[in-house]
mmCIF file of C-alpha atoms and ligand atoms in Angstrom:
data_model
loop_
_atom_site.group_PDB
_atom_site.id
_atom_site.type_symbol
_atom_site.label_atom_id
_atom_site.label_comp_id
_atom_site.label_asym_id
_atom_site.label_seq_id
_atom_site.Cartn_x
_atom_site.Cartn_y
_atom_site.Cartn_z
ATOM 1 C CA MET A 246 -7.650 -21.991 13.435
ATOM 2 C CA THR A 247 -6.895 -20.315 16.785
ATOM 3 C CA PRO A 248 -3.606 -18.391 16.762
ATOM 4 C CA PRO A 249 -1.225 -18.581 19.733
ATOM 5 C CA GLN A 250 -2.466 -15.206 20.885
ATOM 6 C CA GLN A 251 -5.741 -13.869 19.609
ATOM 7 C CA LEU A 252 -5.448 -10.154 18.847
ATOM 8 C CA ARG A 253 -7.964 -7.435 18.262
ATOM 9 C CA ILE A 254 -6.686 -5.885 15.027
ATOM 10 C CA ALA A 255 -8.117 -2.575 13.808
ATOM 11 C CA ILE A 256 -7.486 -2.117 10.090
ATOM 12 C CA ALA A 257 -7.637 1.438 8.710
ATOM 13 C CA GLY A 258 -8.266 1.227 4.972
ATOM 14 C CA ALA A 259 -9.960 -2.164 5.278
ATOM 15 C CA THR A 260 -11.811 -1.809 1.964
ATOM 16 C CA GLY A 261 -8.703 -1.017 -0.098
ATOM 17 C CA VAL A 262 -6.688 -3.207 -2.452
ATOM 18 C CA VAL A 263 -4.410 -4.501 0.304
ATOM 19 C CA GLY A 264 -6.757 -3.757 3.217
ATOM 20 C CA ARG A 265 -9.207 -6.422 2.028
ATOM 21 C CA HIS A 266 -6.445 -9.001 2.189
ATOM 22 C CA VAL A 267 -5.332 -7.897 5.646
ATOM 23 C CA VAL A 268 -8.915 -8.382 6.847
ATOM 24 C CA ALA A 269 -9.165 -11.816 5.221
ATOM 25 C CA HIS A 270 -5.808 -13.082 6.531
ATOM 26 C CA ALA A 271 -6.446 -11.733 10.035
ATOM 27 C CA ARG A 272 -9.856 -13.415 10.185
ATOM 28 C CA ALA A 273 -8.460 -16.652 8.784
ATOM 29 C CA ALA A 274 -5.829 -16.616 11.547
ATOM 30 C CA GLY A 275 -8.581 -16.343 14.163
ATOM 31 C CA HIS A 276 -8.050 -12.725 15.186
ATOM 32 C CA SER A 277 -10.829 -10.324 16.053
ATOM 33 C CA VAL A 278 -10.980 -7.711 13.280
ATOM 34 C CA VAL A 279 -12.241 -4.137 13.337
ATOM 35 C CA PRO A 280 -12.481 -2.952 9.713
ATOM 36 C CA MET A 281 -12.217 0.839 9.394
ATOM 37 C CA SER A 282 -13.013 3.083 6.440
ATOM 38 C CA ARG A 283 -15.324 5.999 5.782
ATOM 39 C CA GLY A 284 -18.113 3.600 4.832
ATOM 40 C CA THR A 285 -18.175 2.203 8.372
ATOM 41 C CA GLY A 286 -17.934 5.649 9.991
ATOM 42 C CA GLN A 287 -14.213 6.133 10.592
ATOM 43 C CA ASP A 288 -12.452 9.045 8.900
ATOM 44 C CA VAL A 289 -8.724 9.142 9.557
ATOM 45 C CA THR A 290 -8.389 12.737 8.376
ATOM 46 C CA THR A 291 -10.905 14.096 10.912
ATOM 47 C CA GLY A 292 -10.614 11.460 13.629
ATOM 48 C CA ALA A 293 -14.353 10.731 13.451
ATOM 49 C CA GLY A 294 -15.256 7.303 14.791
ATOM 50 C CA LEU A 295 -11.706 6.363 15.777
ATOM 51 C CA ALA A 296 -12.178 6.382 19.573
ATOM 52 C CA GLU A 297 -15.055 3.895 19.403
ATOM 53 C CA ALA A 298 -13.346 1.666 16.855
ATOM 54 C CA LEU A 299 -10.059 1.484 18.743
ATOM 55 C CA THR A 300 -11.512 0.555 22.127
ATOM 56 C CA GLY A 301 -9.808 -2.659 23.166
ATOM 57 C CA ALA A 302 -7.623 -2.870 20.032
ATOM 58 C CA ASP A 303 -4.159 -4.405 20.408
ATOM 59 C CA VAL A 304 -2.805 -3.156 17.101
ATOM 60 C CA VAL A 305 -3.750 -0.721 14.341
ATOM 61 C CA VAL A 306 -2.757 -1.571 10.778
ATOM 62 C CA ASP A 307 -2.721 1.573 8.633
ATOM 63 C CA VAL A 308 -3.325 0.773 4.972
ATOM 64 C CA THR A 309 -5.218 3.928 4.087
ATOM 65 C CA SER A 310 -4.339 5.841 0.950
ATOM 66 C CA VAL A 311 -5.282 8.945 -0.987
ATOM 67 C CA LEU A 312 -5.728 9.090 -4.735
ATOM 68 C CA THR A 313 -3.269 11.778 -5.817
ATOM 69 C CA THR A 314 0.126 12.260 -7.403
ATOM 70 C CA ARG A 315 0.434 15.814 -6.062
ATOM 71 C CA THR A 316 2.748 16.678 -3.184
ATOM 72 C CA ARG A 317 0.508 18.852 -1.031
ATOM 73 C CA PRO A 318 -2.583 16.580 -0.939
ATOM 74 C CA ALA A 319 -0.370 13.537 -0.343
ATOM 75 C CA VAL A 320 1.548 15.138 2.528
ATOM 76 C CA ASP A 321 -1.655 16.619 3.997
ATOM 77 C CA PHE A 322 -3.447 13.265 3.928
ATOM 78 C CA CYS A 323 -0.597 11.224 5.377
ATOM 79 C CA THR A 324 0.149 13.816 8.056
ATOM 80 C CA ARG A 325 -3.446 14.186 9.149
ATOM 81 C CA ALA A 326 -4.259 10.477 8.979
ATOM 82 C CA THR A 327 -1.173 9.410 10.918
ATOM 83 C CA GLY A 328 -1.602 12.188 13.483
ATOM 84 C CA LYS A 329 -5.250 11.325 14.127
ATOM 85 C CA LEU A 330 -4.573 7.599 14.297
ATOM 86 C CA LEU A 331 -1.611 7.921 16.678
ATOM 87 C CA ALA A 332 -3.523 10.290 18.971
ATOM 88 C CA ALA A 333 -6.541 7.976 19.087
ATOM 89 C CA GLU A 334 -4.264 4.974 19.688
ATOM 90 C CA GLN A 335 -2.570 6.760 22.562
ATOM 91 C CA ASP A 336 -5.949 7.642 24.121
ATOM 92 C CA ALA A 337 -7.182 4.060 23.711
ATOM 93 C CA GLY A 338 -3.961 2.491 24.997
ATOM 94 C CA VAL A 339 -3.193 0.669 21.735
ATOM 95 C CA GLY A 340 0.305 -0.756 21.964
ATOM 96 C CA HIS A 341 1.276 -1.196 18.311
ATOM 97 C CA HIS A 342 0.956 0.957 15.179
ATOM 98 C CA LEU A 343 1.787 -0.920 11.977
ATOM 99 C CA ALA A 344 2.105 1.161 8.800
ATOM 100 C CA LEU A 345 2.599 0.086 5.205
ATOM 101 C CA SER A 346 5.043 2.165 3.174
ATOM 102 C CA ILE A 347 6.767 1.777 -0.180
ATOM 103 C CA VAL A 348 10.214 0.504 -1.166
ATOM 104 C CA GLY A 349 12.359 3.361 -2.455
ATOM 105 C CA VAL A 350 10.685 6.339 -0.759
ATOM 106 C CA ASP A 351 13.879 7.507 0.929
ATOM 107 C CA GLY A 352 14.413 11.213 0.549
ATOM 108 C CA ALA A 353 11.401 11.785 -1.739
ATOM 109 C CA ARG A 354 10.347 15.417 -1.669
ATOM 110 C CA ARG A 355 7.681 15.439 -4.370
ATOM 111 C CA GLY A 356 4.458 13.682 -5.247
ATOM 112 C CA TYR A 357 2.743 10.795 -3.455
ATOM 113 C CA TYR A 358 6.055 9.528 -2.063
ATOM 114 C CA ALA A 359 6.587 12.760 -0.156
ATOM 115 C CA GLY A 360 3.429 11.837 1.758
ATOM 116 C CA LYS A 361 4.859 8.426 2.611
ATOM 117 C CA VAL A 362 8.085 10.055 3.867
ATOM 118 C CA ALA A 363 6.031 12.354 6.112
ATOM 119 C CA GLN A 364 4.026 9.349 7.339
ATOM 120 C CA GLU A 365 7.136 7.313 8.174
ATOM 121 C CA ARG A 366 8.659 10.280 9.998
ATOM 122 C CA LEU A 367 5.594 10.707 12.223
ATOM 123 C CA VAL A 368 5.271 6.999 12.951
ATOM 124 C CA THR A 369 8.933 6.454 13.808
ATOM 125 C CA ALA A 370 9.056 9.537 16.057
ATOM 126 C CA GLY A 371 5.590 8.957 17.468
ATOM 127 C CA PRO A 372 4.301 7.957 20.892
ATOM 128 C CA VAL A 373 3.052 4.470 19.943
ATOM 129 C CA PRO A 374 5.407 1.471 19.545
ATOM 130 C CA TRP A 375 5.590 0.863 15.825
ATOM 131 C CA THR A 376 6.423 -1.271 12.843
ATOM 132 C CA VAL A 377 6.887 0.021 9.281
ATOM 133 C CA LEU A 378 6.816 -2.433 6.394
ATOM 134 C CA ARG A 379 7.898 -1.179 3.002
ATOM 135 C CA ALA A 380 6.569 -3.148 0.040
ATOM 136 C CA THR A 381 7.053 -2.722 -3.685
ATOM 137 C CA GLN A 382 4.134 -1.909 -5.998
ATOM 138 C CA PHE A 383 1.386 -4.524 -5.954
ATOM 139 C CA HIS A 384 0.523 -6.639 -9.009
ATOM 140 C CA GLU A 385 -2.798 -4.771 -8.709
ATOM 141 C CA PHE A 386 -0.917 -1.499 -9.348
ATOM 142 C CA ALA A 387 -1.164 -2.099 -13.128
ATOM 143 C CA ALA A 388 -4.952 -2.063 -12.817
ATOM 144 C CA GLN A 389 -4.952 0.886 -10.387
ATOM 145 C CA LEU A 390 -2.853 2.861 -12.856
ATOM 146 C CA VAL A 391 -5.257 2.232 -15.738
ATOM 147 C CA GLN A 392 -8.297 3.023 -13.608
ATOM 148 C CA ARG A 393 -6.664 6.244 -12.443
ATOM 149 C CA THR A 394 -5.574 7.477 -15.854
ATOM 150 C CA GLY A 395 -9.230 7.601 -16.917
ATOM 151 C CA ILE A 396 -11.007 6.328 -19.967
ATOM 152 C CA GLY A 397 -9.852 6.643 -23.577
ATOM 153 C CA PRO A 398 -7.944 4.603 -26.136
ATOM 154 C CA VAL A 399 -4.455 5.438 -24.833
ATOM 155 C CA VAL A 400 -2.903 4.674 -21.441
ATOM 156 C CA ALA A 401 0.233 6.633 -20.530
ATOM 157 C CA VAL A 402 2.478 4.594 -18.230
ATOM 158 C CA PRO A 403 5.597 5.965 -16.521
ATOM 159 C CA ALA A 404 8.809 4.442 -17.855
ATOM 160 C CA GLY A 405 10.564 2.361 -15.255
ATOM 161 C CA ARG A 406 11.205 -1.055 -13.835
ATOM 162 C CA VAL A 407 9.181 -2.492 -10.980
ATOM 163 C CA CYS A 408 9.152 -5.699 -8.976
ATOM 164 C CA THR A 409 5.490 -6.145 -8.164
ATOM 165 C CA VAL A 410 4.154 -8.333 -5.368
ATOM 166 C CA ALA A 411 0.675 -9.784 -4.808
ATOM 167 C CA ALA A 412 -1.371 -7.606 -2.426
ATOM 168 C CA SER A 413 -2.540 -10.837 -0.787
ATOM 169 C CA GLU A 414 1.048 -11.665 0.192
ATOM 170 C CA VAL A 415 1.539 -8.156 1.555
ATOM 171 C CA GLY A 416 -1.652 -8.636 3.580
ATOM 172 C CA ALA A 417 -0.330 -11.902 4.997
ATOM 173 C CA ALA A 418 2.999 -10.252 5.880
ATOM 174 C CA LEU A 419 1.177 -7.457 7.714
ATOM 175 C CA VAL A 420 -0.804 -9.944 9.796
ATOM 176 C CA ALA A 421 2.414 -11.786 10.687
ATOM 177 C CA LEU A 422 3.950 -8.464 11.760
ATOM 178 C CA ALA A 423 0.850 -7.615 13.813
ATOM 179 C CA GLU A 424 1.335 -10.939 15.616
ATOM 180 C CA ALA A 425 5.060 -10.288 16.124
ATOM 181 C CA GLY A 426 4.500 -6.992 17.973
ATOM 182 C CA PRO A 427 6.348 -3.692 17.488
ATOM 183 C CA SER A 428 9.477 -4.399 15.425
ATOM 184 C CA GLY A 429 10.650 -1.049 14.007
ATOM 185 C CA ARG A 430 11.596 -1.187 10.307
ATOM 186 C CA ALA A 431 10.647 -4.624 9.033
ATOM 187 C CA THR A 432 12.508 -6.330 6.208
ATOM 188 C CA ASP A 433 11.346 -4.886 2.882
ATOM 189 C CA LEU A 434 8.991 -7.029 0.813
ATOM 190 C CA GLY A 435 9.321 -7.229 -2.967
ATOM 191 C CA GLY A 436 7.951 -9.446 -5.684
ATOM 192 C CA PRO A 437 9.576 -12.456 -7.343
ATOM 193 C CA GLU A 438 10.584 -10.833 -10.652
ATOM 194 C CA GLU A 439 11.419 -7.491 -12.269
ATOM 195 C CA ALA A 440 9.485 -6.069 -15.201
ATOM 196 C CA GLU A 441 8.889 -2.875 -17.134
ATOM 197 C CA LEU A 442 5.728 -1.304 -15.731
ATOM 198 C CA ALA A 443 4.303 -0.642 -19.216
ATOM 199 C CA ASP A 444 4.624 -4.360 -20.059
ATOM 200 C CA LEU A 445 2.621 -5.306 -16.965
ATOM 201 C CA VAL A 446 -0.097 -2.846 -17.935
ATOM 202 C CA ARG A 447 -0.207 -4.324 -21.471
ATOM 203 C CA ARG A 448 -0.517 -7.839 -20.056
ATOM 204 C CA TRP A 449 -3.295 -6.798 -17.670
ATOM 205 C CA LEU A 450 -5.231 -5.054 -20.459
ATOM 206 C CA ALA A 451 -4.900 -8.108 -22.716
ATOM 207 C CA ALA A 452 -5.904 -10.525 -19.945
ATOM 208 C CA THR A 453 -8.996 -8.481 -19.153
ATOM 209 C CA GLY A 454 -9.995 -8.020 -22.813
ATOM 210 C CA GLN A 455 -9.408 -4.274 -23.008
ATOM 211 C CA ARG A 456 -8.184 -2.790 -26.271
ATOM 212 C CA ARG A 457 -6.156 0.243 -25.279
ATOM 213 C CA ARG A 458 -2.773 1.357 -26.492
ATOM 214 C CA VAL A 459 -0.051 1.684 -23.867
ATOM 215 C CA VAL A 460 2.457 4.489 -24.279
ATOM 216 C CA ARG A 461 5.588 4.370 -22.135
ATOM 217 C CA VAL A 462 6.311 7.920 -20.964
ATOM 218 C CA PRO A 463 9.536 9.007 -19.280
ATOM 219 C CA LEU A 464 8.143 11.054 -16.389
ATOM 220 C CA PRO A 465 9.888 14.347 -15.695
ATOM 221 C CA GLY A 466 11.055 15.157 -12.183
ATOM 222 C CA GLU A 467 12.094 13.256 -9.114
ATOM 223 C CA LEU A 468 9.804 10.205 -9.361
ATOM 224 C CA GLY A 469 10.544 9.761 -13.076
ATOM 225 C CA ARG A 470 14.285 9.721 -12.459
ATOM 226 C CA ARG A 471 13.836 7.383 -9.507
ATOM 227 C CA MET A 472 11.774 4.947 -11.578
ATOM 228 C CA ARG A 473 14.140 4.893 -14.551
ATOM 229 C CA ALA A 474 17.146 4.389 -12.269
ATOM 230 C CA GLY A 475 15.574 1.299 -10.670
ATOM 231 C CA GLY A 476 14.955 3.180 -7.422
ATOM 232 C CA LEU A 477 11.699 1.338 -6.771
ATOM 233 C CA LEU A 478 13.298 -2.104 -6.898
ATOM 234 C CA PRO A 479 13.907 -4.089 -3.696
ATOM 235 C CA GLY A 480 17.457 -4.484 -2.421
ATOM 236 C CA PRO A 481 19.299 -7.783 -2.094
ATOM 237 C CA ASP A 482 18.189 -8.287 1.518
ATOM 238 C CA ALA A 483 14.465 -7.912 0.834
ATOM 239 C CA ASP A 484 12.002 -10.734 1.374
ATOM 240 C CA ARG A 485 10.361 -11.842 -1.857
ATOM 241 C CA GLY A 486 6.733 -12.775 -2.494
ATOM 242 C CA ARG A 487 6.175 -16.002 -4.411
ATOM 243 C CA ALA A 488 3.242 -15.307 -6.752
ATOM 244 C CA THR A 489 4.382 -13.978 -10.124
ATOM 245 C CA PHE A 490 2.449 -11.385 -12.084
ATOM 246 C CA GLY A 491 1.449 -14.134 -14.526
ATOM 247 C CA GLU A 492 0.096 -16.332 -11.750
ATOM 248 C CA TRP A 493 -1.797 -13.398 -10.299
ATOM 249 C CA LEU A 494 -3.204 -12.603 -13.751
ATOM 250 C CA ALA A 495 -4.412 -16.169 -14.100
ATOM 251 C CA GLY A 496 -6.076 -16.065 -10.692
ATOM 252 C CA ASP A 497 -7.066 -12.887 -8.902
ATOM 253 C CA ALA A 498 -6.803 -10.304 -11.686
ATOM 254 C CA ALA A 499 -10.468 -10.549 -12.684
ATOM 255 C CA ALA A 500 -11.404 -9.282 -9.221
ATOM 256 C CA VAL A 501 -9.765 -5.896 -9.818
ATOM 257 C CA ARG A 502 -11.079 -5.386 -13.314
HETATM 258 N N1 NAP B 714 -0.907 0.226 -4.427
HETATM 259 C C1 NAP B 714 0.378 -0.148 -4.364
HETATM 260 O O1 NAP B 714 0.959 -0.641 -5.356
HETATM 261 C C2 NAP B 714 1.140 0.007 -3.052
HETATM 262 C C3 NAP B 714 2.444 -0.527 -2.933
HETATM 263 C C4 NAP B 714 3.122 -0.419 -1.698
HETATM 264 C C5 NAP B 714 2.523 0.212 -0.629
HETATM 265 N N2 NAP B 714 1.270 0.750 -0.783
HETATM 266 C C6 NAP B 714 0.648 1.403 0.375
HETATM 267 O O2 NAP B 714 -0.431 0.563 0.790
HETATM 268 C C7 NAP B 714 -1.456 1.357 1.392
HETATM 269 C C8 NAP B 714 -2.797 0.984 0.773
HETATM 270 O O3 NAP B 714 -2.747 1.178 -0.625
HETATM 271 P P1 NAP B 714 -3.951 0.621 -1.532
HETATM 272 O O4 NAP B 714 -3.488 0.743 -2.935
HETATM 273 O O5 NAP B 714 -4.423 -0.686 -0.989
HETATM 274 O O6 NAP B 714 -5.065 1.745 -1.257
HETATM 275 P P2 NAP B 714 -6.540 1.857 -1.842
HETATM 276 O O7 NAP B 714 -6.922 0.614 -2.577
HETATM 277 O O8 NAP B 714 -6.643 3.164 -2.542
HETATM 278 O O9 NAP B 714 -7.439 1.898 -0.508
HETATM 279 C C9 NAP B 714 -7.385 2.994 0.343
HETATM 280 C C10 NAP B 714 -8.160 2.682 1.604
HETATM 281 O O10 NAP B 714 -8.115 3.829 2.460
HETATM 282 C C11 NAP B 714 -9.420 4.161 2.877
HETATM 283 N N3 NAP B 714 -9.511 5.595 3.110
HETATM 284 C C12 NAP B 714 -9.213 6.600 2.243
HETATM 285 N N4 NAP B 714 -9.437 7.801 2.822
HETATM 286 C C13 NAP B 714 -9.867 7.526 4.085
HETATM 287 C C14 NAP B 714 -10.258 8.340 5.172
HETATM 288 N N5 NAP B 714 -10.260 9.695 5.092
HETATM 289 N N6 NAP B 714 -10.648 7.747 6.332
HETATM 290 C C15 NAP B 714 -10.673 6.390 6.431
HETATM 291 N N7 NAP B 714 -10.300 5.572 5.438
HETATM 292 C C16 NAP B 714 -9.914 6.126 4.272
HETATM 293 C C17 NAP B 714 -10.307 3.698 1.717
HETATM 294 O O11 NAP B 714 -11.633 3.479 2.164
HETATM 295 P P3 NAP B 714 -12.839 4.510 1.885
HETATM 296 O O12 NAP B 714 -12.518 5.242 0.611
HETATM 297 O O13 NAP B 714 -14.020 3.590 1.787
HETATM 298 O O14 NAP B 714 -12.878 5.380 3.082
HETATM 299 C C18 NAP B 714 -9.644 2.378 1.374
HETATM 300 O O15 NAP B 714 -10.081 1.366 2.253
HETATM 301 C C19 NAP B 714 -1.020 2.821 1.172
HETATM 302 O O16 NAP B 714 -0.432 3.291 2.351
HETATM 303 C C20 NAP B 714 0.004 2.752 0.058
HETATM 304 O O17 NAP B 714 0.937 3.793 0.134
HETATM 305 C C21 NAP B 714 0.563 0.644 -1.946
#
């Protein structure tokens, strides 16, 4: 299908959980796609390979991420990545920077969310016309959490309620925003239903045949308080994805096992 205007869309983090879906939706819509990750020679923290990749690009979608819960590495990564991307976009004449952030990051000073706050600040004050979409945790987050907490019979899951959304729907929303052009803060995107994060992890483990015990742990500190107070849930004006966690489990979950 040929879209009304065919764009050249450079996707930083193209191999990631949501990046793969951005690539697929952009290609399905007939756009020209430049997938970027370290495997294809682009490093957003050093700037390597960015000039070549961004030549002729209309929009850059930033869905890179760093695997950490610590403040300093998160802020360092987001600051460096956003700085290098914006500078390369400016040099290449790219007219739209589209970043994915997270519902509920406002005012975060610690942990991974502090990195997202730093990223948003740079993008919104930056030289390239921008859009920031905040989404809730993905359905895939249950799997990411288990994979990140390592092996062993017990999985510790932060206590708190979430409203997860399918990464595929977030990918589709990002492509629609790329087509719309710079829009500032887009309407937040959440999932169709609320749940306790530990329950989602239990359901994912059961659906993928893994026998591990899930322990719900009230996290200390800022993020723990935020999670228990419902601070990661979308507000009443948010757009809502349609696919429930159960539907995702029945379909795509095997792919992230
Ligand atoms: N996961 C969630 O529940 C969730 C919810 C809302 C928003 N978000 C946001 O969505 C974005 C993507 O999250 P995700 O979970 O999809 O991430 P992910 O699966 O961990 O993927 C991260 C991507 O970034 C790339 N990357 C990492 N370091 C890089 C570097 N130095 N240079 C170039 N590419 C690099 C990775 O590719 P290589 O390692 O191959 O380089 C990979 O393609 C993040 O901004 C995150 O904050 C996530």
